[in-house]
CSV table of C-alpha atoms in Angstrom, one decimal:
chain,number,residue,atom,x,y,z
A,1,UNK,CA,-9.9,3.3,-10.4
A,2,UNK,CA,-7.2,5.1,-8.5
A,3,UNK,CA,-4.2,2.9,-7.9
A,4,UNK,CA,-2.2,3.7,-4.7
A,5,UNK,CA,1.2,2.1,-3.9
A,6,UNK,CA,2.4,1.9,-0.3
A,7,UNK,CA,6.1,1.6,-0.4
A,8,UNK,CA,9.4,2.1,1.5
A,9,UNK,CA,12.8,0.5,0.8
A,10,UNK,CA,13.2,0.0,4.5
A,11,UNK,CA,11.3,-2.8,6.4
A,12,UNK,CA,9.6,-2.4,9.7
A,13,UNK,CA,7.9,0.9,8.9
A,14,UNK,CA,4.3,-0.4,8.9
A,15,UNK,CA,3.8,-0.7,5.1
A,16,UNK,CA,1.5,-3.7,5.4
A,17,UNK,CA,-0.5,-2.2,8.3
A,18,UNK,CA,-0.9,1.0,6.4
A,19,UNK,CA,-2.0,-0.7,3.2
A,20,UNK,CA,-4.6,-3.0,4.8
A,21,UNK,CA,-5.9,-0.3,7.2
A,22,UNK,CA,-6.4,2.2,4.3
A,23,UNK,CA,-8.0,-0.4,2.2
A,24,UNK,CA,-10.3,-1.6,4.9
A,25,UNK,CA,-11.3,1.9,6.0
A,26,UNK,CA,-12.0,3.1,2.5
A,27,UNK,CA,-14.2,0.0,1.9
A,28,UNK,CA,-16.1,0.6,5.2
A,29,UNK,CA,-16.8,4.3,4.7
A,30,UNK,CA,-17.6,6.6,7.6
A,31,UNK,CA,-21.3,7.1,8.6
A,32,UNK,CA,-20.4,10.0,10.9
A,33,UNK,CA,-19.0,11.9,8.0
A,34,UNK,CA,-21.6,10.5,5.5
A,35,UNK,CA,-18.8,8.9,3.4
A,36,UNK,CA,-20.1,5.8,1.7
A,37,UNK,CA,-17.9,2.7,1.4
A,38,UNK,CA,-15.8,2.5,-1.7
A,39,UNK,CA,-15.1,-0.6,-3.9
A,40,UNK,CA,-11.5,-1.5,-3.0
A,41,UNK,CA,-9.1,-4.1,-4.5
A,42,UNK,CA,-6.2,-4.9,-2.2
A,43,UNK,CA,-3.1,-6.1,-4.1
A,44,UNK,CA,-0.5,-8.1,-2.1
A,45,UNK,CA,2.7,-7.5,-4.0
A,46,UNK,CA,5.1,-8.8,-1.3
A,47,UNK,CA,6.3,-12.4,-1.5
A,48,UNK,CA,6.1,-12.7,2.3
A,49,UNK,CA,2.3,-12.6,1.9
A,50,UNK,CA,1.5,-10.8,5.2
A,51,UNK,CA,-1.5,-9.0,3.7
A,52,UNK,CA,-2.8,-12.3,2.3
A,53,UNK,CA,-2.3,-14.0,5.7
A,54,UNK,CA,-4.3,-11.2,7.4
A,55,UNK,CA,-7.3,-12.0,5.2
A,56,UNK,CA,-7.0,-15.7,5.4
A,57,UNK,CA,-6.1,-16.3,1.7
A,58,UNK,CA,-2.4,-17.2,1.9
A,59,UNK,CA,-1.4,-20.5,0.4
A,60,UNK,CA,2.3,-21.4,0.2
A,61,UNK,CA,1.8,-24.6,-1.7
A,62,UNK,CA,0.9,-23.2,-5.1
A,63,UNK,CA,1.6,-20.2,-7.2
A,64,UNK,CA,-0.3,-17.2,-5.9
A,65,UNK,CA,-2.6,-15.0,-8.0
A,66,UNK,CA,-0.2,-12.0,-8.0
A,67,UNK,CA,2.5,-14.3,-9.5
A,68,UNK,CA,0.2,-15.4,-12.3
A,69,UNK,CA,-0.7,-11.7,-13.0
A,70,UNK,CA,2.9,-10.6,-13.4
A,71,UNK,CA,3.6,-13.5,-15.8
A,72,UNK,CA,0.5,-13.1,-18.0
A,73,UNK,CA,-0.6,-9.5,-17.6
A,74,UNK,CA,-4.1,-10.7,-17.0
A,75,UNK,CA,-6.1,-10.4,-13.8
A,76,UNK,CA,-9.3,-12.2,-14.7
A,77,UNK,CA,-9.7,-15.2,-12.4
A,78,UNK,CA,-7.0,-14.0,-10.0
A,79,UNK,CA,-9.1,-11.9,-7.6
A,80,UNK,CA,-10.3,-13.4,-4.3
A,81,UNK,CA,-13.1,-12.4,-2.1
A,82,UNK,CA,-12.7,-11.3,1.5
A,83,UNK,CA,-15.2,-11.4,4.3
A,84,UNK,CA,-15.2,-7.6,4.3
A,85,UNK,CA,-17.9,-5.8,2.4
A,86,UNK,CA,-16.6,-3.9,-0.7
A,87,UNK,CA,-13.1,-5.4,-0.3
A,88,UNK,CA,-11.4,-8.0,-2.7
A,89,UNK,CA,-7.8,-9.1,-2.7
A,90,UNK,CA,-5.0,-10.4,-4.9
A,91,UNK,CA,-2.9,-12.8,-2.9
A,92,UNK,CA,0.9,-13.2,-3.1
A,93,UNK,CA,3.5,-15.7,-1.9
A,94,UNK,CA,7.1,-16.8,-2.3
A,95,UNK,CA,6.4,-18.1,-5.8
A,96,UNK,CA,6.9,-14.4,-6.8
A,97,UNK,CA,10.6,-15.0,-6.9
A,98,UNK,CA,10.2,-17.7,-9.7
A,99,UNK,CA,7.7,-15.5,-11.5
A,100,UNK,CA,10.2,-12.6,-11.6
A,101,UNK,CA,12.9,-14.8,-13.0
A,102,UNK,CA,10.6,-16.1,-15.7
A,103,UNK,CA,9.6,-12.6,-16.9
A,104,UNK,CA,13.2,-11.4,-16.8
A,105,UNK,CA,14.0,-14.2,-19.2
A,106,UNK,CA,11.2,-13.2,-21.5
A,107,UNK,CA,12.9,-10.9,-24.1
A,108,UNK,CA,10.0,-10.8,-26.5
A,109,UNK,CA,7.5,-9.0,-24.4
A,110,UNK,CA,7.6,-5.8,-22.2
A,111,UNK,CA,8.4,-6.7,-18.6
A,112,UNK,CA,7.4,-3.5,-16.8
A,113,UNK,CA,3.7,-3.0,-17.6
A,114,UNK,CA,2.1,-6.3,-16.7
A,115,UNK,CA,0.2,-5.0,-13.7
A,116,UNK,CA,-0.9,-1.9,-15.6
A,117,UNK,CA,-2.5,-4.0,-18.3
A,118,UNK,CA,-4.1,-6.3,-15.8
A,119,UNK,CA,-5.6,-3.6,-13.6
A,120,UNK,CA,-7.0,-1.9,-16.7
A,121,UNK,CA,-9.2,-4.9,-17.1
A,122,UNK,CA,-11.0,-4.1,-13.8
A,123,UNK,CA,-10.7,-0.3,-13.8
A,124,UNK,CA,-14.5,0.1,-13.9
A,125,UNK,CA,-15.2,-2.4,-11.1
A,126,UNK,CA,-13.3,-0.6,-8.2
A,127,UNK,CA,-12.8,2.9,-6.9
A,128,UNK,CA,-9.4,2.1,-5.4
A,129,UNK,CA,-6.6,-0.4,-5.8
A,130,UNK,CA,-4.1,-0.4,-2.8
A,131,UNK,CA,-0.8,-2.2,-3.6
A,132,UNK,CA,1.2,-3.4,-0.6
A,133,UNK,CA,4.9,-3.5,-1.8
A,134,UNK,CA,8.0,-5.2,-0.4
A,135,UNK,CA,11.1,-3.2,0.7
A,136,UNK,CA,13.0,-3.6,-2.6
A,137,UNK,CA,12.8,-2.6,-6.2
A,138,UNK,CA,12.3,-5.9,-7.9
A,139,UNK,CA,10.4,-6.4,-11.2
A,140,UNK,CA,7.2,-6.7,-9.3
A,141,UNK,CA,7.7,-3.3,-7.6
A,142,UNK,CA,8.6,-1.7,-10.9
A,143,UNK,CA,5.4,-3.1,-12.3
A,144,UNK,CA,3.5,-1.6,-9.4
A,145,UNK,CA,5.1,1.8,-9.9
A,146,UNK,CA,4.3,1.8,-13.6
A,147,UNK,CA,0.6,1.1,-12.8
A,148,UNK,CA,0.4,3.5,-9.9
A,149,UNK,CA,-1.2,6.9,-9.8
A,150,UNK,CA,-0.2,7.8,-6.2
A,151,UNK,CA,2.5,6.7,-3.8
A,152,UNK,CA,2.2,6.7,0.0
A,153,UNK,CA,5.5,6.4,1.9
A,154,UNK,CA,5.2,5.2,5.6
A,155,UNK,CA,8.3,6.4,7.6
A,156,UNK,CA,9.5,5.9,11.1
A,157,UNK,CA,11.4,8.8,12.6
A,158,UNK,CA,14.9,7.3,12.7
A,159,UNK,CA,18.0,8.1,10.7
A,160,UNK,CA,17.9,4.9,8.7
A,161,UNK,CA,14.3,5.5,7.5
A,162,UNK,CA,15.0,9.2,6.7
A,163,UNK,CA,18.1,8.2,4.7
A,164,UNK,CA,16.1,5.6,2.9
A,165,UNK,CA,13.4,8.2,2.1
A,166,UNK,CA,15.9,10.2,0.0
A,167,UNK,CA,17.0,7.1,-1.9
A,168,UNK,CA,13.4,6.1,-2.5
A,169,UNK,CA,12.3,9.5,-3.8
A,170,UNK,CA,15.3,9.4,-6.2
A,171,UNK,CA,14.3,5.9,-7.5
A,172,UNK,CA,10.7,7.0,-7.9
A,173,UNK,CA,11.7,10.0,-10.0
A,174,UNK,CA,13.7,7.6,-12.2
A,175,UNK,CA,10.7,5.3,-12.6
A,176,UNK,CA,8.5,8.4,-13.6
A,177,UNK,CA,10.2,8.1,-17.0
A,178,UNK,CA,8.0,5.0,-17.5
A,179,UNK,CA,5.0,6.5,-15.7
A,180,UNK,CA,4.9,10.3,-15.7
A,181,UNK,CA,1.5,10.2,-14.0
A,182,UNK,CA,2.9,8.7,-10.8
A,183,UNK,CA,3.1,11.2,-8.0
A,184,UNK,CA,4.0,11.0,-4.3
A,185,UNK,CA,0.8,11.6,-2.4
A,186,UNK,CA,2.7,12.0,0.8
A,187,UNK,CA,4.8,10.7,3.7
A,188,UNK,CA,3.0,9.1,6.6
A,189,UNK,CA,4.8,9.1,10.0
A,190,UNK,CA,4.3,5.8,11.8
A,191,UNK,CA,5.1,4.3,15.2
A,192,UNK,CA,5.4,7.8,16.6
A,193,UNK,CA,6.7,8.3,20.1
A,194,UNK,CA,7.0,11.8,21.4
A,195,UNK,CA,10.6,12.9,22.3
A,196,UNK,CA,12.9,15.8,21.6
A,197,UNK,CA,14.6,13.7,18.9
A,198,UNK,CA,11.4,12.6,17.2
A,199,UNK,CA,10.0,16.1,17.2
A,200,UNK,CA,13.3,17.4,15.6
A,201,UNK,CA,13.1,14.7,13.0
A,202,UNK,CA,9.5,15.5,12.2
A,203,UNK,CA,10.4,19.2,11.8
A,204,UNK,CA,13.1,18.3,9.3
A,205,UNK,CA,10.8,15.9,7.5
A,206,UNK,CA,8.1,18.6,7.1
A,207,UNK,CA,10.4,21.5,6.2
A,208,UNK,CA,13.4,20.0,4.5
A,209,UNK,CA,12.5,16.7,2.9
A,210,UNK,CA,10.7,18.3,-0.1
A,211,UNK,CA,7.8,15.8,0.3
A,212,UNK,CA,4.3,16.4,1.4
A,213,UNK,CA,3.9,15.0,4.9
A,214,UNK,CA,0.4,14.0,6.1
A,215,UNK,CA,-0.7,15.9,9.2
A,216,UNK,CA,-1.9,12.7,10.9
A,217,UNK,CA,0.7,10.6,12.6
A,218,UNK,CA,0.3,7.0,13.6
A,219,UNK,CA,1.2,6.7,17.3
A,220,UNK,CA,3.3,3.9,18.7
A,221,UNK,CA,0.8,1.3,20.0
A,222,UNK,CA,1.3,-2.1,21.6
A,223,UNK,CA,-2.1,-3.0,20.4
A,224,UNK,CA,-1.0,-2.5,16.8
A,225,UNK,CA,1.9,-4.9,17.3
A,226,UNK,CA,-0.4,-7.4,19.1
A,227,UNK,CA,-2.8,-7.2,16.1
A,228,UNK,CA,-0.2,-8.7,13.8
A,229,UNK,CA,-0.1,-11.9,15.9
A,230,UNK,CA,-3.8,-12.3,15.4
A,231,UNK,CA,-3.7,-11.5,11.7
A,232,UNK,CA,-5.9,-8.5,12.2
A,233,UNK,CA,-5.8,-4.8,11.3
A,234,UNK,CA,-5.6,-2.4,14.3
A,235,UNK,CA,-9.2,-1.2,13.8
A,236,UNK,CA,-10.4,-4.8,14.0
A,237,UNK,CA,-8.2,-5.9,16.9
A,238,UNK,CA,-8.7,-2.8,19.1
A,239,UNK,CA,-10.8,0.0,17.6
A,240,UNK,CA,-10.1,2.2,20.6
A,241,UNK,CA,-6.4,2.0,20.4
A,242,UNK,CA,-4.3,5.0,19.4
A,243,UNK,CA,-3.1,3.4,16.2
A,244,UNK,CA,-6.6,2.5,15.1
A,245,UNK,CA,-8.0,6.0,15.7
A,246,UNK,CA,-4.9,7.5,13.9
A,247,UNK,CA,-5.5,5.3,10.9
A,248,UNK,CA,-9.1,6.4,10.8
A,249,UNK,CA,-8.0,10.0,10.9
A,250,UNK,CA,-5.3,9.4,8.3
A,251,UNK,CA,-7.9,7.8,5.9
A,252,UNK,CA,-10.2,10.8,6.3
A,253,UNK,CA,-7.3,13.2,5.7
A,254,UNK,CA,-6.4,11.2,2.6
A,255,UNK,CA,-10.0,11.3,1.3
A,256,UNK,CA,-10.4,15.0,2.0
A,257,UNK,CA,-7.1,15.8,0.1
A,258,UNK,CA,-7.1,13.2,-2.7
A,259,UNK,CA,-10.2,11.1,-2.6
A,260,UNK,CA,-12.2,13.4,-5.0
A,261,UNK,CA,-9.6,12.5,-7.7
A,262,UNK,CA,-10.7,8.8,-7.7
A,263,UNK,CA,-13.5,9.5,-10.2
A,264,UNK,CA,-11.1,11.3,-12.4
A,265,UNK,CA,-8.6,8.4,-12.4
A,266,UNK,CA,-11.3,6.0,-13.5
A,267,UNK,CA,-11.6,7.7,-16.8
C-alpha cells in the first residue's frame, strides 16, 4: 500500500479537494486509458472533518475513528465504508485535540508512529492510502509524515503560499530523520488564474523552488467552490468543469509518474 499525504501549512490551497479528488479518481479508474480502479483508503486527519462531511460520515458527538487510531495505534474496526466503489474512509472530528493531548501525556510509549503501526495492519487490503492533513504540524500530522511514502503539496500562486512552501519543505526534511523513506512527490498548482503575476510565480516555482512541480495545474473554477457547499468533489458536482477535468489529468499524470511504485510499496 502506498501512503500519500496531502499537506500544506497554509489553509485555503485546496488540500481537501485535492485529497478527495485523487482518492476518488484512483478508486474509479479510467476506462479510456484502460486503468482499473484501485483499492483506496481515504484517511481524514483534519479535526475540521471536511473530508468526512463530504462522504456523509462526520459525527461531532463522539470520538471519531482517526482519534481512536492515534491513541491506540490500531486501525481494526475504525474504517468506514463509502458509497463509492473501492473507496473506504477513516473519519475525523474535533475530538482529535483531546486525543493529541492524551498521547503527549503518554511517556511510556512512542508517540510518533501510531499511524504507521495501524496502517501496516491493512497494507495488503489497499493499493493507496490518501491522508488529508490540516495546515499545522501537530502530533497527528507528525504521525502521518512518519507513515507516509510520498507527499503532495497543493500551492496557490501567491506570496504567502510560496513562503509557506519553503518552511514546509524545511519541516519535512527534519521529519525525514524519523522516516527516511518519505519523499516529496511534487507540488500541485491549484486555483490557477492566468495573469502576468501568476505566470511569473509559476516560472519561479518550476525553476527556483527545488521541488518537482506537476505539469497539470488546477484552474480556478466557480464550480469547484460551489461543490464544497453540496459536500461533493468537483468531478461529482460538475464533471465538465475545468477543475474536474484538471483533477482527472493530474491523477493520470500522477499514475504515469508514480503509480507503478504502488506495488513496490506494498512489499
